[in-house]
Coordinates of C-alpha atoms in Angstrom, one line a residue:
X1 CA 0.0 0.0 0.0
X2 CA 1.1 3.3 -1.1
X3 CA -0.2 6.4 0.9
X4 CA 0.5 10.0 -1.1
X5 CA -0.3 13.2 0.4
X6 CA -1.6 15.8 -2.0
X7 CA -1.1 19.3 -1.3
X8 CA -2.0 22.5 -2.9
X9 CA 1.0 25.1 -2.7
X10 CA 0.9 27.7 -0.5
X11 CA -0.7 31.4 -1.6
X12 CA 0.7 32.7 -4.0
X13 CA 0.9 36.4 -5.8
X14 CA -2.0 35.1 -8.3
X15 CA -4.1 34.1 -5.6
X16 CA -3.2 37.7 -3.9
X17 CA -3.2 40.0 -6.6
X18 CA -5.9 38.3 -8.9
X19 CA -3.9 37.1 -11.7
X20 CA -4.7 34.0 -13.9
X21 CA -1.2 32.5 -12.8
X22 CA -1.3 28.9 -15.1
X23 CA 2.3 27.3 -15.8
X24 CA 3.7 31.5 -15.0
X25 CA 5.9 31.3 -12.5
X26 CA 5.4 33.0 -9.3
X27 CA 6.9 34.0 -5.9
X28 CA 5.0 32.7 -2.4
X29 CA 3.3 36.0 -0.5
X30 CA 4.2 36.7 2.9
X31 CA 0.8 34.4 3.9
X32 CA 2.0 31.7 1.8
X33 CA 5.3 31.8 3.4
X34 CA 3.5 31.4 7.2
X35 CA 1.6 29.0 5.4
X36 CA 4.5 26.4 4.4
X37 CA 5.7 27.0 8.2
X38 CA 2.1 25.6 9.4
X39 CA 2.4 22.8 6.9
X40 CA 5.8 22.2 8.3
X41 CA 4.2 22.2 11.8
X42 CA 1.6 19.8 10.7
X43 CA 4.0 17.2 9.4
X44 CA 6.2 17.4 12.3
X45 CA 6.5 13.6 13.2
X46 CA 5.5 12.7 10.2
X47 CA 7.0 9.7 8.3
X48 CA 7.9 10.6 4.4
X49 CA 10.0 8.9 2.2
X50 CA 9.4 11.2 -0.7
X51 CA 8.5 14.6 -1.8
X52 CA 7.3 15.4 -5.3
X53 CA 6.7 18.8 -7.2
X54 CA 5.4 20.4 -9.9
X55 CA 8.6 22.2 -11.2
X56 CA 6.8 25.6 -10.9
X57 CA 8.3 27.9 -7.6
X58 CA 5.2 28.0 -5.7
X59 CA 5.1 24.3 -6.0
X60 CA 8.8 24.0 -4.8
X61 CA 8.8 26.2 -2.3
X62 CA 5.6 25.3 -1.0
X63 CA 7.7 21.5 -0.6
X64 CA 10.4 23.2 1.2
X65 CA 8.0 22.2 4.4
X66 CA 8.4 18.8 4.4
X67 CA 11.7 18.0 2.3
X68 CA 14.2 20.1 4.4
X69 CA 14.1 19.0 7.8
X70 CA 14.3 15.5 6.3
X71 CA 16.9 15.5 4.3
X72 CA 15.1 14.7 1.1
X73 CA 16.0 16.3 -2.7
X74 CA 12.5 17.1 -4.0
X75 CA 11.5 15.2 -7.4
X76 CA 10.1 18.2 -9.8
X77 CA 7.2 16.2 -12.0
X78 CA 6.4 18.6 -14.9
X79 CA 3.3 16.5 -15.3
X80 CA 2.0 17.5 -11.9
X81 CA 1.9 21.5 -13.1
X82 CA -1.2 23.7 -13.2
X83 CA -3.3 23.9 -16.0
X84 CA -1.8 26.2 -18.8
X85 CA -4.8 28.5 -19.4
X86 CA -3.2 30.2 -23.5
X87 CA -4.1 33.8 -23.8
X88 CA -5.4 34.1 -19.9
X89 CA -2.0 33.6 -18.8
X90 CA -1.1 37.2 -16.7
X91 CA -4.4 38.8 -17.4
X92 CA -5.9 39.5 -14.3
X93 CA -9.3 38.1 -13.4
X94 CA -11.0 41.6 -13.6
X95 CA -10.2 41.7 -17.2
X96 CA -10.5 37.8 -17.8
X97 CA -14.3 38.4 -16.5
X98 CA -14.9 41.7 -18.9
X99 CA -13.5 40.1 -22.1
X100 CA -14.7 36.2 -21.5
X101 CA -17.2 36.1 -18.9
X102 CA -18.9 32.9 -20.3
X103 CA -15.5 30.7 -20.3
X104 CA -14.6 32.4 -17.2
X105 CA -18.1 30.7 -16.1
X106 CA -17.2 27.5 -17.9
X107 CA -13.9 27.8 -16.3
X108 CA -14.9 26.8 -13.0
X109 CA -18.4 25.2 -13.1
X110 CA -18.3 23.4 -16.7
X111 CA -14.9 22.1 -17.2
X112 CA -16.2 19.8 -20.1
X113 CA -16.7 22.6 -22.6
X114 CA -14.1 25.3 -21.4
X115 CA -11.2 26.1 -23.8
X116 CA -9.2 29.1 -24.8
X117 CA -6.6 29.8 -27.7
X118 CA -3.3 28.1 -26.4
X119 CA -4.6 26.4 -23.0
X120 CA -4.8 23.1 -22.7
X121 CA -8.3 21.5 -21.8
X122 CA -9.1 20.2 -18.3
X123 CA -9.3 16.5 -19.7
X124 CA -5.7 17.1 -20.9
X125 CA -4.7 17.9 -18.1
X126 CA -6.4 15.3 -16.0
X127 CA -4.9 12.8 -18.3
X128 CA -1.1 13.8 -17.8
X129 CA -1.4 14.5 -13.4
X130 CA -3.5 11.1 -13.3
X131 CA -0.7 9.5 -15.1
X132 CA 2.1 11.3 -13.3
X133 CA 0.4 10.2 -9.8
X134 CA -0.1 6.8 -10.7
X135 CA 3.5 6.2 -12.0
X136 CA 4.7 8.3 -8.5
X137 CA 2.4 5.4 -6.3
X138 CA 3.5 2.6 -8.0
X139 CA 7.6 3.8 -8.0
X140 CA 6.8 4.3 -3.7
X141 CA 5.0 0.6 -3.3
X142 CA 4.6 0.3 0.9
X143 CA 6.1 4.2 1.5
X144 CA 4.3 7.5 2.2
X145 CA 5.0 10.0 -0.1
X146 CA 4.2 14.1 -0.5
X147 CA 2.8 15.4 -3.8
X148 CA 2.7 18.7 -4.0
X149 CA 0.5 20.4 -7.2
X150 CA -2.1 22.8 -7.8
X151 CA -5.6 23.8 -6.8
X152 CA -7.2 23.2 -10.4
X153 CA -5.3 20.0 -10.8
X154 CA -5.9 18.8 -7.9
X155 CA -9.3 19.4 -8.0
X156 CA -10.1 17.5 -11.4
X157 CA -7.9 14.8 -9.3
X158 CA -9.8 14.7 -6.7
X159 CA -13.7 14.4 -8.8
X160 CA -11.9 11.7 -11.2
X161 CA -10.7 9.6 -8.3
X162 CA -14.2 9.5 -6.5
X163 CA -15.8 8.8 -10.1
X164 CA -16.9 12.0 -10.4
X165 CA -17.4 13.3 -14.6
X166 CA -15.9 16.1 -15.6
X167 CA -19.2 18.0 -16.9
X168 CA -19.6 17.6 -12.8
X169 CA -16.4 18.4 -11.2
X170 CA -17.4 22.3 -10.9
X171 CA -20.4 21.9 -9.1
X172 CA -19.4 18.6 -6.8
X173 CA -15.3 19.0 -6.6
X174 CA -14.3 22.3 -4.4
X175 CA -11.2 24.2 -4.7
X176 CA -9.2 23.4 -1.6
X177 CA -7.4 25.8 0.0
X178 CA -3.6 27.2 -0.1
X179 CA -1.9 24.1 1.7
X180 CA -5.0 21.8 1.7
X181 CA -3.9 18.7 2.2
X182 CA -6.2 15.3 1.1
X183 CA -4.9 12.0 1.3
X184 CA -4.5 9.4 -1.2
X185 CA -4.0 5.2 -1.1
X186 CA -2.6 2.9 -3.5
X187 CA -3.6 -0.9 -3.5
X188 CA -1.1 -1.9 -6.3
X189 CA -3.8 -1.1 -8.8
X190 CA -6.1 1.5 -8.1
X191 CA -6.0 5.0 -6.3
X192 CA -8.5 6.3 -3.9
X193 CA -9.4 9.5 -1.8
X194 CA -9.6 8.5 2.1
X195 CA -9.7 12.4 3.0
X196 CA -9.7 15.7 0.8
X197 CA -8.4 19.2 1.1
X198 CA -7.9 19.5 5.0
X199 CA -6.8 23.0 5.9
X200 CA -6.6 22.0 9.8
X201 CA -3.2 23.6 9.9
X202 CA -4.5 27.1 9.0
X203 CA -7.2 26.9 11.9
X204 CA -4.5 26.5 14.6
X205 CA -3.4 29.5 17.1
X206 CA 0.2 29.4 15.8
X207 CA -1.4 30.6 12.2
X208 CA -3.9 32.7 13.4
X209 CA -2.3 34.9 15.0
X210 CA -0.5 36.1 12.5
X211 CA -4.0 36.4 9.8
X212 CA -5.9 38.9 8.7
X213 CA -9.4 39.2 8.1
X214 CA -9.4 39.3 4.1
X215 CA -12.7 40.8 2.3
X216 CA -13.0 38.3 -1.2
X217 CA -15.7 36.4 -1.8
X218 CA -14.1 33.5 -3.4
X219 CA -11.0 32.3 -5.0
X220 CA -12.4 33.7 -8.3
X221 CA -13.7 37.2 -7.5
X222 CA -12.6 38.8 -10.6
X223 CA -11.3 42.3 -8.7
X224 CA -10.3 44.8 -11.0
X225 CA -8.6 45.2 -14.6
X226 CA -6.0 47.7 -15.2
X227 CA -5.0 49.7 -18.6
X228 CA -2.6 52.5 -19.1
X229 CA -4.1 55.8 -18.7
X230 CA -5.4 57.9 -22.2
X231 CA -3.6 61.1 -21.9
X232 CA -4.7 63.9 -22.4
X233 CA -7.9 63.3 -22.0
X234 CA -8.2 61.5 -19.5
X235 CA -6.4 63.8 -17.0
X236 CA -9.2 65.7 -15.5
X237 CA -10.4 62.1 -14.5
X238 CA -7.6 60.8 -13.2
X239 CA -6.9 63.8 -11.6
X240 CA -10.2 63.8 -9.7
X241 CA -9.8 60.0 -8.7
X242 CA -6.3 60.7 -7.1
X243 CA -8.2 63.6 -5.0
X244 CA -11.0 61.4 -4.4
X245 CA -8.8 59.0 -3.0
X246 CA -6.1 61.5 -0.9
X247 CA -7.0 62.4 2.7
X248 CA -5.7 66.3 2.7
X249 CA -3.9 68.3 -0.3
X250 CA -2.9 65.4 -2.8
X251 CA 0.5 65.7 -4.2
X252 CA 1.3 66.2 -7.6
X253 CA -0.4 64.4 -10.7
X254 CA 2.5 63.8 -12.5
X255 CA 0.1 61.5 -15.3
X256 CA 3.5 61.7 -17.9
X257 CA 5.1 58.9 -15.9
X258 CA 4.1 55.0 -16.6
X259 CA 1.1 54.8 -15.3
X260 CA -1.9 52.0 -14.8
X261 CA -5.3 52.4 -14.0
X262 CA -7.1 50.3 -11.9
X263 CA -11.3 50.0 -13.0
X264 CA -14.1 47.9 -11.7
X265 CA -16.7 47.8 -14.3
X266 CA -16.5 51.0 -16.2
X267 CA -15.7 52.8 -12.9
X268 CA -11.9 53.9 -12.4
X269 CA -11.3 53.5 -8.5
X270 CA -6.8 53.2 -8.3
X271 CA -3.9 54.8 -10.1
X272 CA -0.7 53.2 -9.5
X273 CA 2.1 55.0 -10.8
X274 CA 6.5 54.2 -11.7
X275 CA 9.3 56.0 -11.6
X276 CA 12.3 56.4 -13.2
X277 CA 14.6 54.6 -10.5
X278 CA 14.2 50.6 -10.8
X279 CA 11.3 49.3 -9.1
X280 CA 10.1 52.7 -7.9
X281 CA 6.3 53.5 -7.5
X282 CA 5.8 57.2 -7.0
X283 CA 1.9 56.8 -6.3
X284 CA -0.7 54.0 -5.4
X285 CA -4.1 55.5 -4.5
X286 CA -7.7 53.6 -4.1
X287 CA -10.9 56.1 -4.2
X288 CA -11.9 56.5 -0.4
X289 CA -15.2 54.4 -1.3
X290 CA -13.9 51.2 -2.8
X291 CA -11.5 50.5 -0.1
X292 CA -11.1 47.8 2.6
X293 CA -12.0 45.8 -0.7
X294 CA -8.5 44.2 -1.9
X295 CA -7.9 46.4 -4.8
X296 CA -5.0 48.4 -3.0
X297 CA -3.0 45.2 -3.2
X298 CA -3.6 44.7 -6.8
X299 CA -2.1 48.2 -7.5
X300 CA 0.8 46.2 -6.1
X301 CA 0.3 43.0 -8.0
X302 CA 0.9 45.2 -10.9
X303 CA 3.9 46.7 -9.8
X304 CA 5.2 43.2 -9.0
X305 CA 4.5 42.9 -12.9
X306 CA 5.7 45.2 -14.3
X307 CA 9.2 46.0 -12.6
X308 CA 9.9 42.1 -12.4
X309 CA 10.5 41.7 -16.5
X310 CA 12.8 45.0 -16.4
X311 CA 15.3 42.6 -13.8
X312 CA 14.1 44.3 -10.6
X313 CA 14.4 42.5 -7.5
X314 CA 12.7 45.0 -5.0
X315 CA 9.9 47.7 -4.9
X316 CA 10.4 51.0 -3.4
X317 CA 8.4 54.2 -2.8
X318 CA 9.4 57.4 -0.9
X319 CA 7.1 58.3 2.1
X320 CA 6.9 61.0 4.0
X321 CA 7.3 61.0 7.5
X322 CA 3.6 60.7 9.5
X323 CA 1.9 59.5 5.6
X324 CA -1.2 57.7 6.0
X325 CA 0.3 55.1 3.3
X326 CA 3.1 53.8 5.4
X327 CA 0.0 51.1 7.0
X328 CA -1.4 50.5 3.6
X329 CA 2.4 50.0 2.4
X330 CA 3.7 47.9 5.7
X331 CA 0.3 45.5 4.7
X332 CA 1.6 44.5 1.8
X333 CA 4.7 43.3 2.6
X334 CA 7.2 46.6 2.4
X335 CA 9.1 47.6 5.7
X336 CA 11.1 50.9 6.1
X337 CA 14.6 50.7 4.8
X338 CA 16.8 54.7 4.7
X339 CA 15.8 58.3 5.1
X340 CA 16.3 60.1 1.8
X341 CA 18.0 63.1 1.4
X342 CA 14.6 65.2 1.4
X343 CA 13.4 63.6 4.7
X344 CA 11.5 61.0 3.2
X345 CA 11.6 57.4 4.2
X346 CA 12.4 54.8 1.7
X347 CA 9.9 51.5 1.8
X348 CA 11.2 48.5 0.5
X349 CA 9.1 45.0 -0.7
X350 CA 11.7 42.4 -2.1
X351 CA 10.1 40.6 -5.5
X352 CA 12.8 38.0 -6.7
X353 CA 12.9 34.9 -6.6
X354 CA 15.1 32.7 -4.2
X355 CA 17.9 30.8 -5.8
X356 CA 16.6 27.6 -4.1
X357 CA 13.5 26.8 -5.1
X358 CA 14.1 28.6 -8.8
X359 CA 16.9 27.2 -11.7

């Protein structure tokens, strides 16, 4: 008998910034990272002979938790990787939802019929993790073993394995949740589920006292869409939103720099804006009525995305000292690094990628 743990990777900065993430590699969030420590916790005790990944970083890092202490080199599987999803691939969800709201819908609650220009469909993707599970469980006959994958893969696992169709999986297999783990047996010739996406980890003290109530309806709330801003018309507008969204005198526009807006439906509600310096953000604003909603930390998401093509490694923004930012900014993920020349404080969010869960 061969027993496998499955496990989703930890969160990731799709999960956090509502980008379709696929087979695009990204780096764990600061949740994910107390995350992997839970799982880590979880497994304490724990006998495993094996650890296998996707080859994708969140996948490898998310391992890190059980392969480490033990001793074990992780086995990347590039059968075990999420679904590639073609043209969604770094679109966020806000603009996935405007431009293809019925796949999106397909996407999660009819996998049978849901296909986009360069993805691969769920069934092709079934077909390669089934078979990349089945040769892992018959390599590991009488050991335990860790499979770390992804929360669509696993989740057509999951329905397939408990005879489940595909036309069915939306409606009757859940998502599980960052680090869910379910639990898997092998008899020599078949596989089945004895337990699915347990997140028991993330409900004890030593995790919760480090999280934060997060407002998101589900793990596909579309959130916003962002496109660069139409100049010069549209500087009166964007104008107003940055005022809309300042508490006191807002500082200068300055719309001639790089610039994304951030809209939900037709509605612009966040401007984030780069500098000249690598990785610099010289403004991130959310109108005062659409916060305390998670679009603040999609401003960031895009930062993220567009500095971390360019080679940058870190974000940074300027803040004066007593700025009602420096909360927003310390929430996601930045921590105060130098006093400028001018007075201001430097804040500082490292992006790259560690060396050791990355080729």
């Amino acid at each position: 008998m061969t027993t496998i743990y499955l496990i989703r990777h930890a969160e990731a900065e799709g999960n956090l910034y509502r980008i379709a993430q696929g087979q695009d590699d990204s780096s764990l969030t600061d949740r994910g990272w107390r995350q992997v420590k839970a799982l880590e916790r979880r497994f304490d005790g724990v006998q495993i002979d094996a650890v296998y990944a996707s080859d994708l970083y969140r996948t490898r890092a998310t391992a890190s938790a059980l392969y480490l202490s033990r001793g074990l080199t992780p086995r990347l599987v590039r059968d075990l990787r999420e679904i590639h999803v073609g043209v969604w691939e770094r679109k966020t969800w806000g603009e996935i939802a405007r431009r293809w709201p019925d796949q999106m819908a397909d996407f999660s609650h009819r996998m049978d019929r849901w296909h986009m220009d360069g993805a691969e469909t769920p069934a092709e993707v079934l077909e390669r993790a089934l078979g990349a599970v089945r040769k892992i469980a018959a390599e590991n006959d009488g050991k335990t073993v860790a499979v770390f994958s992804h929360g669509y893969v696993i989740r057509l696992l999951l329905a397939n394995l408990q005879g489940i169709s595909l036309r069915d999986t939306g409606a009757k297999s859940p998502t599980g949740d960052n680090t869910a783990v379910s639990l898997l047996e092998w008899d020599g010739e078949a596989l089945r589920v004895i337990r699915q996406n347990d997140n028991s980890h993330l409900l004890a003290p030593e995790y919760l006292a480090g999280e934060k109530v997060r407002r998101r309806a589900n793990g596909l709330e579309p959130g916003l869409y962002f496109t660069p801003p139409r100049l010069p018309e549209q500087g009166p507008l964007l104008e107003g939103l940055i005022a809309a969204s300042w508490e006191g005198t807002p500082p200068a526009a300055g719309l001639a720099r790089p610039a994304l807006v951030g809209y939900l439906g037709d509605e612009p509600v966040g401007l984030i804006q780069f500098g000249q310096t690598e990785g610099e953000i010289t403004l991130a604003c959310v109108r005062r009525d659409c916060r305390k909603r998670g679009f603040g930390v999609q401003l960031i998401g895009q930062a993220v995305y567009y500095w971390r093509p360019m080679g940058a490694e870190r974000l940074i923004t300027a803040l004066p000292e007593g700025c009602g930012a420096e909360q927003f900014f310390a929430g996601c993920g930045f921590s105060p690094a130098e006093v400028t020349g001018s007075g201001e404080t430097l804040w500082v969010k490292d992006i790259g990628f560690s060396p050791a869960f990355k080729d």
